[in-house]
Short mmCIF file of C-alpha atoms in Angstrom, two decimals:
data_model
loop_
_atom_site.label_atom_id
_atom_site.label_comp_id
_atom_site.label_asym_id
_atom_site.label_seq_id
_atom_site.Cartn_x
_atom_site.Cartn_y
_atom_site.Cartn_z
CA UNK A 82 55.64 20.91 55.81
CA UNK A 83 53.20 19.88 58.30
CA UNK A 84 53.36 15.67 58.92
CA UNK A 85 50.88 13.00 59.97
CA UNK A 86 50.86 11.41 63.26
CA UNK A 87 53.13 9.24 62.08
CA UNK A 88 55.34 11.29 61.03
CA UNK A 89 55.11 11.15 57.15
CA UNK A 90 54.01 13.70 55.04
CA UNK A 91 50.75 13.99 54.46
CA UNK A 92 49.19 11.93 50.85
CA UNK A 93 48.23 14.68 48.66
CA UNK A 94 44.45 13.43 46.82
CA UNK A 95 44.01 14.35 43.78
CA UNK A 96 41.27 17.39 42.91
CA UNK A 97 37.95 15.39 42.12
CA UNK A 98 36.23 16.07 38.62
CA UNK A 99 33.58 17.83 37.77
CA UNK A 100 31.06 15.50 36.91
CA UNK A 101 30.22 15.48 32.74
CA UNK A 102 26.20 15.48 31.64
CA UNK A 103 25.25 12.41 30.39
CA UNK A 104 24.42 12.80 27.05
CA UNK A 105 20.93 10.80 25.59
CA UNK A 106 23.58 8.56 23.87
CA UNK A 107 25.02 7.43 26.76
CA UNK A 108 21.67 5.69 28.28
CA UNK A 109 20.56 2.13 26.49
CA UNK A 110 17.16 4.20 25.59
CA UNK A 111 19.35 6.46 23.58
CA UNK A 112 22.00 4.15 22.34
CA UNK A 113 18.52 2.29 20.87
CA UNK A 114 17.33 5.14 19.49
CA UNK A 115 20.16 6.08 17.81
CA UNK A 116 20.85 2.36 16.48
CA UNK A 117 17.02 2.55 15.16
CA UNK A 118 17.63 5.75 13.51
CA UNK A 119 20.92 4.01 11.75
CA UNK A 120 19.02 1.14 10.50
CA UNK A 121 15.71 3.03 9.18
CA UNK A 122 17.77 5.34 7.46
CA UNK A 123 19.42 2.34 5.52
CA UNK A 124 19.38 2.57 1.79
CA UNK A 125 17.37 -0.60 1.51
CA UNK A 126 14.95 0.12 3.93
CA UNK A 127 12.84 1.46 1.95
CA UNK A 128 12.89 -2.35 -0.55
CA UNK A 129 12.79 -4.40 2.56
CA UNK A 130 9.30 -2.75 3.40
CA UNK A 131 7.79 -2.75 0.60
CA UNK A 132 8.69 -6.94 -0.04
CA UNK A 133 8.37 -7.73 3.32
CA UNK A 134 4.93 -5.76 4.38
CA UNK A 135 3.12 -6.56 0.68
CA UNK A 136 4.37 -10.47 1.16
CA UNK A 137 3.12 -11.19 4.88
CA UNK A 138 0.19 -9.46 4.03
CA UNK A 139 -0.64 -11.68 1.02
CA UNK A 140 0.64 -14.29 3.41
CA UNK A 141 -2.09 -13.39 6.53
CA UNK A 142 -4.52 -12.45 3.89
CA UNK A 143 -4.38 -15.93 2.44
CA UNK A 144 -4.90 -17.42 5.69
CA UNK A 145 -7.76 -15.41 6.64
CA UNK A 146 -8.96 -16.13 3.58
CA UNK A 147 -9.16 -19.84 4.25
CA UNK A 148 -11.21 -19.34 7.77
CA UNK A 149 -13.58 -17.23 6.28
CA UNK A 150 -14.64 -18.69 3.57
CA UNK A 151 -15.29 -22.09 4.82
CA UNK A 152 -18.92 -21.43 5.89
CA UNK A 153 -19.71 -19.75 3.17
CA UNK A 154 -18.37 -22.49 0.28
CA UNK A 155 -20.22 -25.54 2.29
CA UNK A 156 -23.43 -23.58 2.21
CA UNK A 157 -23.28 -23.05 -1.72
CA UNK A 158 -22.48 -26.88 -1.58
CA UNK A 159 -18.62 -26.43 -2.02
CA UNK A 160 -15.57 -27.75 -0.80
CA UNK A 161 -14.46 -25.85 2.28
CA UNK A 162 -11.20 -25.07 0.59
CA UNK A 163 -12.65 -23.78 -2.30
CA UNK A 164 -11.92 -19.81 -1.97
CA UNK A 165 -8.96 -20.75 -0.72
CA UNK A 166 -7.23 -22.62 -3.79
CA UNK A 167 -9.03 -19.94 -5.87
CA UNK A 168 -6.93 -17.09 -3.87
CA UNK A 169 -3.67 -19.10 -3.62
CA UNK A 170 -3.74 -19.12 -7.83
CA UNK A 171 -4.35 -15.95 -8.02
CA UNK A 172 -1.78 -15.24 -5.30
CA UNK A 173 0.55 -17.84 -7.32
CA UNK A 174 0.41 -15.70 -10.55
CA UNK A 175 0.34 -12.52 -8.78
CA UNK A 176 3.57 -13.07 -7.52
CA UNK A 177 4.75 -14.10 -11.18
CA UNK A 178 3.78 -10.74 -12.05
CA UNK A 179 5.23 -8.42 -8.71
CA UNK A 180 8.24 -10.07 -9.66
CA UNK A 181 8.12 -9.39 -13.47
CA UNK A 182 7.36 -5.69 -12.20
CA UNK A 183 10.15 -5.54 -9.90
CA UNK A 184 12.55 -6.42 -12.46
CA UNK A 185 11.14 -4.34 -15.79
CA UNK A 186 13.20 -1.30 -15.80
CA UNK A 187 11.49 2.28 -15.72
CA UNK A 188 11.54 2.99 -20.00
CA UNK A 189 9.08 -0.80 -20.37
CA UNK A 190 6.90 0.52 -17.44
CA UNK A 191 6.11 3.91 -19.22
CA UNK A 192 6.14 1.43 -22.73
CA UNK A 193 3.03 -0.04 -21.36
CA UNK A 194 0.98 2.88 -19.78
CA UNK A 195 -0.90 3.98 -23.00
CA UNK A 196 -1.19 -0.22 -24.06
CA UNK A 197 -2.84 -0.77 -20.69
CA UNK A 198 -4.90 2.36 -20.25
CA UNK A 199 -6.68 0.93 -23.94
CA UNK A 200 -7.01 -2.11 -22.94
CA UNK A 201 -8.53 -1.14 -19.35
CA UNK A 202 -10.97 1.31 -21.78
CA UNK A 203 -12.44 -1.82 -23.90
CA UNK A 204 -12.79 -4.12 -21.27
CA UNK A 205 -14.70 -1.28 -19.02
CA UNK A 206 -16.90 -0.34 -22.05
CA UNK A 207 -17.12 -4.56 -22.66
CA UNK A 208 -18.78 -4.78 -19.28
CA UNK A 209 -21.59 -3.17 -20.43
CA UNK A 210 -22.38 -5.49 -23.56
CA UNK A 211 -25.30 -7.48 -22.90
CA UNK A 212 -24.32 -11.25 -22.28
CA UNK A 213 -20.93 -10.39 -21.38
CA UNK A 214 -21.13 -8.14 -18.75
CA UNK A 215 -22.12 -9.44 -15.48
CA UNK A 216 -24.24 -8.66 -12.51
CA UNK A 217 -22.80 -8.99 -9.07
CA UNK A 218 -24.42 -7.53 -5.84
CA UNK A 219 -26.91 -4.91 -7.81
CA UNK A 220 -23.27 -3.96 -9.66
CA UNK A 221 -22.72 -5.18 -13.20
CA UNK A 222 -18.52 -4.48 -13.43
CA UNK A 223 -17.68 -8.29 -14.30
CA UNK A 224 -16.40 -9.92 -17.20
CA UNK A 225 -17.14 -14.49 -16.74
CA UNK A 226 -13.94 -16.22 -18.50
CA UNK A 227 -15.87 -19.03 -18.30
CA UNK A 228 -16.52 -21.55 -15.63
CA UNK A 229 -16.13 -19.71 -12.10
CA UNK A 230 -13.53 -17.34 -13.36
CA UNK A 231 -14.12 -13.66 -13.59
CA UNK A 232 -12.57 -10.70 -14.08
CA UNK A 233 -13.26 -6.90 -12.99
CA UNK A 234 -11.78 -4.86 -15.80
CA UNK A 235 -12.21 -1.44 -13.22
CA UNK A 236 -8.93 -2.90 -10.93
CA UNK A 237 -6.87 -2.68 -13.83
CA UNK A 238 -8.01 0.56 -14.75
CA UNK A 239 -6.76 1.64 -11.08
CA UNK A 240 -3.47 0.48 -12.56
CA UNK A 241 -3.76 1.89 -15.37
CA UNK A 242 -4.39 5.59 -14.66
CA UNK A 243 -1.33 5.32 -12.30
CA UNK A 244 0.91 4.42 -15.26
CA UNK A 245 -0.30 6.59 -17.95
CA UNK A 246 -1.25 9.77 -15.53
CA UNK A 247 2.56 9.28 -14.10
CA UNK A 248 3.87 9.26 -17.76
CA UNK A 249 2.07 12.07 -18.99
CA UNK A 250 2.46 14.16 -16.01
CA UNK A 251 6.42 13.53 -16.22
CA UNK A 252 6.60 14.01 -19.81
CA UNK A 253 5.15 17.80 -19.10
CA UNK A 254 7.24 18.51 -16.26
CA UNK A 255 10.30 17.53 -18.81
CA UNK A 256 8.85 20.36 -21.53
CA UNK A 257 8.55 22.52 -18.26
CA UNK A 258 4.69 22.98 -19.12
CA UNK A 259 3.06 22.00 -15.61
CA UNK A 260 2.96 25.28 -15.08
CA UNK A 261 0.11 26.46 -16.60
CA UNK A 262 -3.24 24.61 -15.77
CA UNK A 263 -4.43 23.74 -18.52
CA UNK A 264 -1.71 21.41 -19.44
CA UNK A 265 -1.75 20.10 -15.78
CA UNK A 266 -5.52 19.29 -16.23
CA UNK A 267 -5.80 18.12 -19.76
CA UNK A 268 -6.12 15.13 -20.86
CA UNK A 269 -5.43 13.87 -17.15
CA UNK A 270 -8.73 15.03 -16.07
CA UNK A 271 -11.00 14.19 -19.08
CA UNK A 272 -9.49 10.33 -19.03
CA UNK A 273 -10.11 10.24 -15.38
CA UNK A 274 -13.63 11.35 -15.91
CA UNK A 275 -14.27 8.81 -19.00
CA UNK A 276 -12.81 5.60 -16.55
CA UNK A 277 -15.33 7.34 -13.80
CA UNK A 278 -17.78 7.42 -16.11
CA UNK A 279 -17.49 3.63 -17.35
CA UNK A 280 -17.72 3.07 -13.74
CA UNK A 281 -20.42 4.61 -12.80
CA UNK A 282 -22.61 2.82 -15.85
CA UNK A 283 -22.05 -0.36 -13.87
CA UNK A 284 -22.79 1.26 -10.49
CA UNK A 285 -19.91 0.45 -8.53
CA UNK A 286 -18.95 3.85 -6.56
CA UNK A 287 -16.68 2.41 -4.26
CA UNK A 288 -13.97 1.96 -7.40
CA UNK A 289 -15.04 5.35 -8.49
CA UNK A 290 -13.83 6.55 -4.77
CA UNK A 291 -10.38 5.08 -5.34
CA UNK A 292 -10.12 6.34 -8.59
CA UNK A 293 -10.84 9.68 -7.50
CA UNK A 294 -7.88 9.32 -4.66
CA UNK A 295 -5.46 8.15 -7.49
CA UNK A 296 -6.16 11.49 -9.18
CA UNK A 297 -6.50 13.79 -6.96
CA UNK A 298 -2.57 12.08 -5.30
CA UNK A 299 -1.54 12.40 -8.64
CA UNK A 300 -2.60 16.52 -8.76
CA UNK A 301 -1.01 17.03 -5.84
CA UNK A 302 2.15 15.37 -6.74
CA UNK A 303 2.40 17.91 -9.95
CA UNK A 304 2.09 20.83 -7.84
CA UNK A 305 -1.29 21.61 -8.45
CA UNK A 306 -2.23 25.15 -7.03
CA UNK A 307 -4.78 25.31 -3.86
CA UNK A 308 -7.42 26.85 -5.77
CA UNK A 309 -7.49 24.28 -8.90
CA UNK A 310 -7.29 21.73 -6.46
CA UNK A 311 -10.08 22.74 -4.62
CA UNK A 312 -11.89 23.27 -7.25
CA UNK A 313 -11.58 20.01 -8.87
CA UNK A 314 -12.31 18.39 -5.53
CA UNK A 315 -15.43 20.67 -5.32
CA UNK A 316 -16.86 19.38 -8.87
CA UNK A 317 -15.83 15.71 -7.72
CA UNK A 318 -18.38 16.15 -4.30
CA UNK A 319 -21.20 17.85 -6.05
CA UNK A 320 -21.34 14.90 -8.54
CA UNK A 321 -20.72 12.32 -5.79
CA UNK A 322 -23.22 14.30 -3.31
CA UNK A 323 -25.96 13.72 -6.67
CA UNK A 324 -24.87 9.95 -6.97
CA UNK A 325 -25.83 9.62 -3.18
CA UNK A 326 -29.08 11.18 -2.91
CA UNK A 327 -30.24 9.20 -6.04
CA UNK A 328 -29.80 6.06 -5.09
CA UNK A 329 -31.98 4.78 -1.78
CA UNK A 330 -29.13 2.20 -1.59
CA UNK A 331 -26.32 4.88 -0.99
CA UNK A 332 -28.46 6.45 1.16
CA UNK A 333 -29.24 3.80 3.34
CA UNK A 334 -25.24 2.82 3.53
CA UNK A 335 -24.60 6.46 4.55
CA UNK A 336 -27.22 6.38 7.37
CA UNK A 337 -25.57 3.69 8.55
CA UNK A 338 -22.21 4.81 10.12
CA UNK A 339 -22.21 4.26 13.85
CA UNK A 340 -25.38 1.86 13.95
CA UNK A 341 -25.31 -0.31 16.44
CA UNK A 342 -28.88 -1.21 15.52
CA UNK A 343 -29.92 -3.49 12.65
CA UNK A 344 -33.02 -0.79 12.33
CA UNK A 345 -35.82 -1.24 10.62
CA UNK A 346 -35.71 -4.06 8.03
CA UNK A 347 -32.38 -4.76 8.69
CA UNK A 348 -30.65 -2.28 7.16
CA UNK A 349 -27.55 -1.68 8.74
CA UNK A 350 -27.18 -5.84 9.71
CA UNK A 351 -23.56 -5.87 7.91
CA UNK A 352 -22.39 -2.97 9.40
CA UNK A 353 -23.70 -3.68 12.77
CA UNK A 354 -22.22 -7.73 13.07
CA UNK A 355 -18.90 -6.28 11.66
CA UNK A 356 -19.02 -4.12 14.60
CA UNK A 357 -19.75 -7.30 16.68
CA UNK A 358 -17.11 -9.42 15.32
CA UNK A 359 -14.47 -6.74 16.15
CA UNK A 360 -15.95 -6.64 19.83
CA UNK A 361 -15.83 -10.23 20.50
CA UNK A 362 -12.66 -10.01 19.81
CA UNK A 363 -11.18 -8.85 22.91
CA UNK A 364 -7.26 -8.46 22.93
CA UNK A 365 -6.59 -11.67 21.62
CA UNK A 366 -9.25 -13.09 19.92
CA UNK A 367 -11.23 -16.54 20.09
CA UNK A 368 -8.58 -17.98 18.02
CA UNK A 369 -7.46 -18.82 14.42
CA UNK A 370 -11.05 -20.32 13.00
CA UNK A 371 -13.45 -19.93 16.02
CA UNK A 372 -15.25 -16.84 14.57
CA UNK A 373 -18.79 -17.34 15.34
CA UNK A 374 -20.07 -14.50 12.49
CA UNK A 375 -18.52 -16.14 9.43
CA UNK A 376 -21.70 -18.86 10.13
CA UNK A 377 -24.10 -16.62 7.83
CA UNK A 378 -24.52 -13.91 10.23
CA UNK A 379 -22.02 -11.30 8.63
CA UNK A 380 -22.23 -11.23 4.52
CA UNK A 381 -19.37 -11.18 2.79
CA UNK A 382 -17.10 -12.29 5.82
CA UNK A 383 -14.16 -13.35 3.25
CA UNK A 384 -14.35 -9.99 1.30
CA UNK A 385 -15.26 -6.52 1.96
CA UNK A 386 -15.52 -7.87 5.44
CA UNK A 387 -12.57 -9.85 6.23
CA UNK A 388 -10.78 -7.30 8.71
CA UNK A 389 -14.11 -8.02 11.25
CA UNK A 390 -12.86 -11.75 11.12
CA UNK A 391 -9.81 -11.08 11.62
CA UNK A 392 -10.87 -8.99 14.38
CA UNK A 393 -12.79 -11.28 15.67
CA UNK A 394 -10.31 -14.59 15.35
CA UNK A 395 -7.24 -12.81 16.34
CA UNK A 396 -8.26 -10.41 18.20
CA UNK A 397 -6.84 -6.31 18.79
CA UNK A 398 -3.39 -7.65 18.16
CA UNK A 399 -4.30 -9.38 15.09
CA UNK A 400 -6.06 -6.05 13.51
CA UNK A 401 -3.16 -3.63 14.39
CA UNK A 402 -0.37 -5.83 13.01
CA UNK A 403 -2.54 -5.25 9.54
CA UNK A 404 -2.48 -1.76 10.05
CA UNK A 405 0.83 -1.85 10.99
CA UNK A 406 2.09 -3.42 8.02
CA UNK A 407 0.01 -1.25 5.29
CA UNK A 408 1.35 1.59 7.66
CA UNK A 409 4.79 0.45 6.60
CA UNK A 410 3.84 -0.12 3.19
CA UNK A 411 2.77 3.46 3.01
CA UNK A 412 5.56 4.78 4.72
CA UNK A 413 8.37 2.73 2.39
CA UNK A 414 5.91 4.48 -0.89
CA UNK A 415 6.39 7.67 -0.08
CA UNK A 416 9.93 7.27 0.91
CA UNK A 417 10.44 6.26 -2.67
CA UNK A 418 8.45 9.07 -4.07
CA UNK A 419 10.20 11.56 -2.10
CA UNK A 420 13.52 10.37 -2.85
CA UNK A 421 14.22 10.14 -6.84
CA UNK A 422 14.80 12.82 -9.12
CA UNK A 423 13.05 11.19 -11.97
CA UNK A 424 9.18 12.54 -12.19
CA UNK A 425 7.90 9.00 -13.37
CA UNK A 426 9.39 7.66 -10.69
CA UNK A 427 8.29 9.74 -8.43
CA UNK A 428 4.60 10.06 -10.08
CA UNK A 429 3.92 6.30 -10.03
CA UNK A 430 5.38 5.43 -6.32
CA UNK A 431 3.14 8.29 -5.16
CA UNK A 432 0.06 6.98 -7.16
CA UNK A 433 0.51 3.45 -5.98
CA UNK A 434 0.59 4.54 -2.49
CA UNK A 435 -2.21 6.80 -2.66
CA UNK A 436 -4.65 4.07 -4.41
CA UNK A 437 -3.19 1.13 -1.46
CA UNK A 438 -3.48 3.50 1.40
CA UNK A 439 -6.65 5.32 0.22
CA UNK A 440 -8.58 1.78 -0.14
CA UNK A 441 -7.32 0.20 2.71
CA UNK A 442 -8.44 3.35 5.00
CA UNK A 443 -11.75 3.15 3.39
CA UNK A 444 -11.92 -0.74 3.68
CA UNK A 445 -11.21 -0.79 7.56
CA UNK A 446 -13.34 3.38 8.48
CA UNK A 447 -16.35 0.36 6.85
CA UNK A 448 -15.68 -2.04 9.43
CA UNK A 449 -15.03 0.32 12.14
CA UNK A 450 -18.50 2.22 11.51
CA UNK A 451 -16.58 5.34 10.89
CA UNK A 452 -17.32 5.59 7.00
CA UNK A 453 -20.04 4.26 4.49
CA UNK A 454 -19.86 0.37 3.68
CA UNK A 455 -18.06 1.61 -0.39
CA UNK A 456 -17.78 -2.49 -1.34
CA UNK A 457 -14.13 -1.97 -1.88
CA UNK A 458 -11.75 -4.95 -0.79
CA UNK A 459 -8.88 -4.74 1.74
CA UNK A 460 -5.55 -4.33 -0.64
CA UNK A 461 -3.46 -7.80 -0.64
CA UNK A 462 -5.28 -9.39 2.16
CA UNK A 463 -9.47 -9.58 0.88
CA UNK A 464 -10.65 -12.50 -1.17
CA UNK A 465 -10.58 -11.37 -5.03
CA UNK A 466 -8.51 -12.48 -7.71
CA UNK A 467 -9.14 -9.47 -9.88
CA UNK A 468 -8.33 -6.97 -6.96
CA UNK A 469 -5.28 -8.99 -6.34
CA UNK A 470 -3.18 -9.14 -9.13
CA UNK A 471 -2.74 -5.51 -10.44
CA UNK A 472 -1.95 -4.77 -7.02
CA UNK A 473 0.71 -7.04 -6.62
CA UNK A 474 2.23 -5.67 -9.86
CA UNK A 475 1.41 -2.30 -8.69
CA UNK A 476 3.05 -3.50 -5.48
CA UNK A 477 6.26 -4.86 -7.80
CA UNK A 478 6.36 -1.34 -9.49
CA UNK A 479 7.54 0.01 -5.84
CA UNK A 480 10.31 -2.35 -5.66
CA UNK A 481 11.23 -1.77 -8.97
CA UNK A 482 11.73 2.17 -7.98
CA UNK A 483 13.49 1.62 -4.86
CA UNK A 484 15.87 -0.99 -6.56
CA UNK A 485 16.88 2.02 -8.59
CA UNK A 486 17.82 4.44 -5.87
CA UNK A 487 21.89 4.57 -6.64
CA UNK A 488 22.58 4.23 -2.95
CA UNK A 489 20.16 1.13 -3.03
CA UNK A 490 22.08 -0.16 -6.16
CA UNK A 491 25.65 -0.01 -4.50
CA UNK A 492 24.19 -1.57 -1.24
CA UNK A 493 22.77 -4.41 -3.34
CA UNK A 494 25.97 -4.52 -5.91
CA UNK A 495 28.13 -4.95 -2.39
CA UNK A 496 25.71 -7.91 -0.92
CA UNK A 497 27.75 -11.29 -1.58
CA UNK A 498 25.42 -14.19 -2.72
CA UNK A 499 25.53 -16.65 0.57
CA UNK A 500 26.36 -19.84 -1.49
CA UNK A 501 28.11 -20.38 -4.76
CA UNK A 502 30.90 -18.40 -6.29
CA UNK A 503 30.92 -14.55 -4.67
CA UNK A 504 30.43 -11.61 -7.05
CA UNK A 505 33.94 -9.71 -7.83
CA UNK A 506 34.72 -7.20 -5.46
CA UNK A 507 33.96 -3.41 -6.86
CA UNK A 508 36.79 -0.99 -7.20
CA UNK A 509 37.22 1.30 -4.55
CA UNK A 510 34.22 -0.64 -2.38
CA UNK A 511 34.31 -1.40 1.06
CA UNK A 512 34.44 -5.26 0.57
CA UNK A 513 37.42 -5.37 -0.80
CA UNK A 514 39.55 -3.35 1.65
CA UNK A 515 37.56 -4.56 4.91
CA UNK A 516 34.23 -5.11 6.32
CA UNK A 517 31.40 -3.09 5.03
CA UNK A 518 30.17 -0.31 6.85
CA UNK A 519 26.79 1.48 5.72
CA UNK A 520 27.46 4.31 6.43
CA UNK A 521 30.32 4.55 4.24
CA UNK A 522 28.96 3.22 1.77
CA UNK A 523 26.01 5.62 1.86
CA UNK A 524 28.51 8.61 1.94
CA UNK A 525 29.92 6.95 -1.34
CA UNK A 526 26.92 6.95 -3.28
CA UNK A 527 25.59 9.91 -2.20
CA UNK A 528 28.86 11.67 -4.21
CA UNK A 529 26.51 9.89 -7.60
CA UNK A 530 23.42 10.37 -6.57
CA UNK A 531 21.77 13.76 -7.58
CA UNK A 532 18.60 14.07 -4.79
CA UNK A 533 21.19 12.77 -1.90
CA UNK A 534 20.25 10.86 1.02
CA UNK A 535 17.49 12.99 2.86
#
């Protein structure tokens, strides 16, 4: 054995390693990825969306509200807060209702679809009594309770369509007869028409848009084949494409996408200051009430228009966290849809997110110059009472649905209240042998559930 200079044996090193591939898990990019992926894939991810992005922005909405609308109350010799307390009522009892919605089960909301659709029929066909209909804006689609309360019976019929087109269109996927299209089109199609119709009498074509979007979400939610979509949609333009050319006022709101020119006789003024609200904006805005266009140069600054002020006020940050949020809100919908087994369900959540997503994209392509001014307020976050509350209980029928999710349930069931006397412990549930883990718990209820986690 050969030996050192110092005589001892040489120290025998050990054979390195090869060295392992890092995998993306191993980096704190990937361990962040993969901890984001954990928690959106949560059962109640889904519930914490939807009450979290509809209540911040009913929340923001209020507030903008209350900037806005300042100007505009002192000039028609009002208190500056008026709007406001207006909104914040209507906010008040729209909560009343999301949480009344939230907590009906499924059977009462398909109880009150044929109820509400009625009711949503008279008061359309009210509207146009003479002395109780009322004019608004070259649109007569009011009801006056009296005083300076007022009610626009076509919201509710927004609601209402959703409720009774999900309930009829699950009741014929139960007797297995959405296959043939006549059953898929009638009566869905003919009660569409009749609330487009109603409408239409009043002139209000921004509604009939949304309406439209409700039932063409709800066709393609039953299936409907290419060709009797398309030609649906194909009898819906024609008539729309009429509408337009007959009226000089439609026309004149179509010729005015990307103005950035009052033109002649100041046609395209709103849509041209919205476009200069948003640009004096910058990043960050001039700050939470500084807007220099709510002081009579853009109309309707607290309504159709409020996104430019908020544009405007808070600036590019402001106007993406709004988009950000009814991007959640839209995402958490059709998370909900996609995941049930029962049609209703699935009918309703995809009808609620098609009429929130489909007005707020119209709303904001106004403001932007991207799309006709349609007159149509931005979901939750617009001054309107009568736009406000069925969408909060439209907005309470999504938590309802992803309350019932069975995973949901047993993640809920396994929460223990934070004060007071703690639920009993459920047999076989994590809580009572250790701390909870969701992922076992989701592996649990998935064994129950009949769609599984997807």
């Amino acid at each position: 054995m050969p030996t050192s200079r110092t005589g001892r044996p040489p120290v025998q090193r050990a054979a390195r390693r090869p060295a392992l591939a890092r995998t993306p898990h191993d980096n704190p990019a990937g361990r962040f990825v993969t901890r984001a992926r954990r928690a959106w894939d949560r059962p109640l991810t889904a519930y914490y969306l939807i009450l979290g992005g509809s209540l911040l922005i009913t929340v923001l909405g209020l507030v903008m509200v209350y900037s806005a609308s300042q100007i505009t109350a002192l000039q028609l010799s009002l208190p500056g807060s008026y709007f406001f307390r207006k909104q914040f009522l209507a906010a008040v009892i729209g909560g009343v209702l999301m949480l009344v919605a939230s907590r009906m089960p499924v059977k009462l909301h398909r109880a009150l679809a044929y109820p509400m659709l009625a009711g949503a029929v008279f008061l359309m066909a009210l509207v146009q009594v003479p002395g109780i209909g009322v004019e608004i804006n070259g649109n007569q689609n009011w009801i006056s309770l009296g005083g300076s309360f007022q009610i626009q019976p076509s919201e509710f019929g927004k609601l209402a369509l959703v409720l009774w087109g999900a309930d009829l269109l699950a009741r014929k996927q139960d007797k297995r007869l959405l296959t043939q299209w006549k059953h898929m089109l009638v009566p869905l199609v003919p009660a569409a028409f009749m609330l487009l119709g109603l409408i239409m009498l009043g002139g209000d074509m921004g509604t009939a848009i949304i309406l439209t979007a409700i039932l063409f979400g709800l066709l393609w939610l039953a299936g409907a084949p290419t060709r009797l979509f398309v030609g649906v949609l194909s009898v819906a333009l024609a008539i729309g494409f009429v509408l337009i050319k007959t009226s000089p006022n439609r026309m004149s709101r179509l010729a005015c996408i990307g103005a950035t020119e009052p033109g002649p006789h100041d046609t395209c003024w709103q849509a041209v200051h919205g476009i200069y609200a948003l640009a004096s904006g910058g990043l960050f805005g001039s700050g939470l009430g500084a807007s220099v266009e709510k002081w009579g140069q853009l109309p309707e600054a607290h309504t159709d228009f409020i996104f430019a002020i908020t544009g405007e006020e808070l600036g590019l940050a402001g106007t993406l966290s709004v988009l950000a949020l009814f991007a959640a809100l839209g995402y958490a919908g059709i998370r909900v849809a996609g995941r049930t087994e029962d049609p209703f369900v699935r009918y309703a959540a995809g009808g609620v997110t098609t009429w929130i997503t489909a007005q707020a994209v119209i709303n904001v392509g106004a403001v932007l110059g991207l799309l006709p001014i349609a007159g149509v307020p931005l979901p939750l976050f617009s001054y309107g009472g009568s736009a406000l509350l069925p969408t909060m209980f439209a907005v309470g029928l999504l938590i309802a649905f992803a309350r019932e999710d069975p995973a949901a349930r047993a993640a809920l069931a396994m929460r223990q209240p934070r004060f007071g006397r703690k639920r009993p412990a459920v047999r076989g549930s994590a809580g009572a042998a250790g701390p909870r883990r969701w992922n076992t718990m989701r592996r649990r209820a998935s064994a129950a559930r009949s769609s599984g986690e997807r």
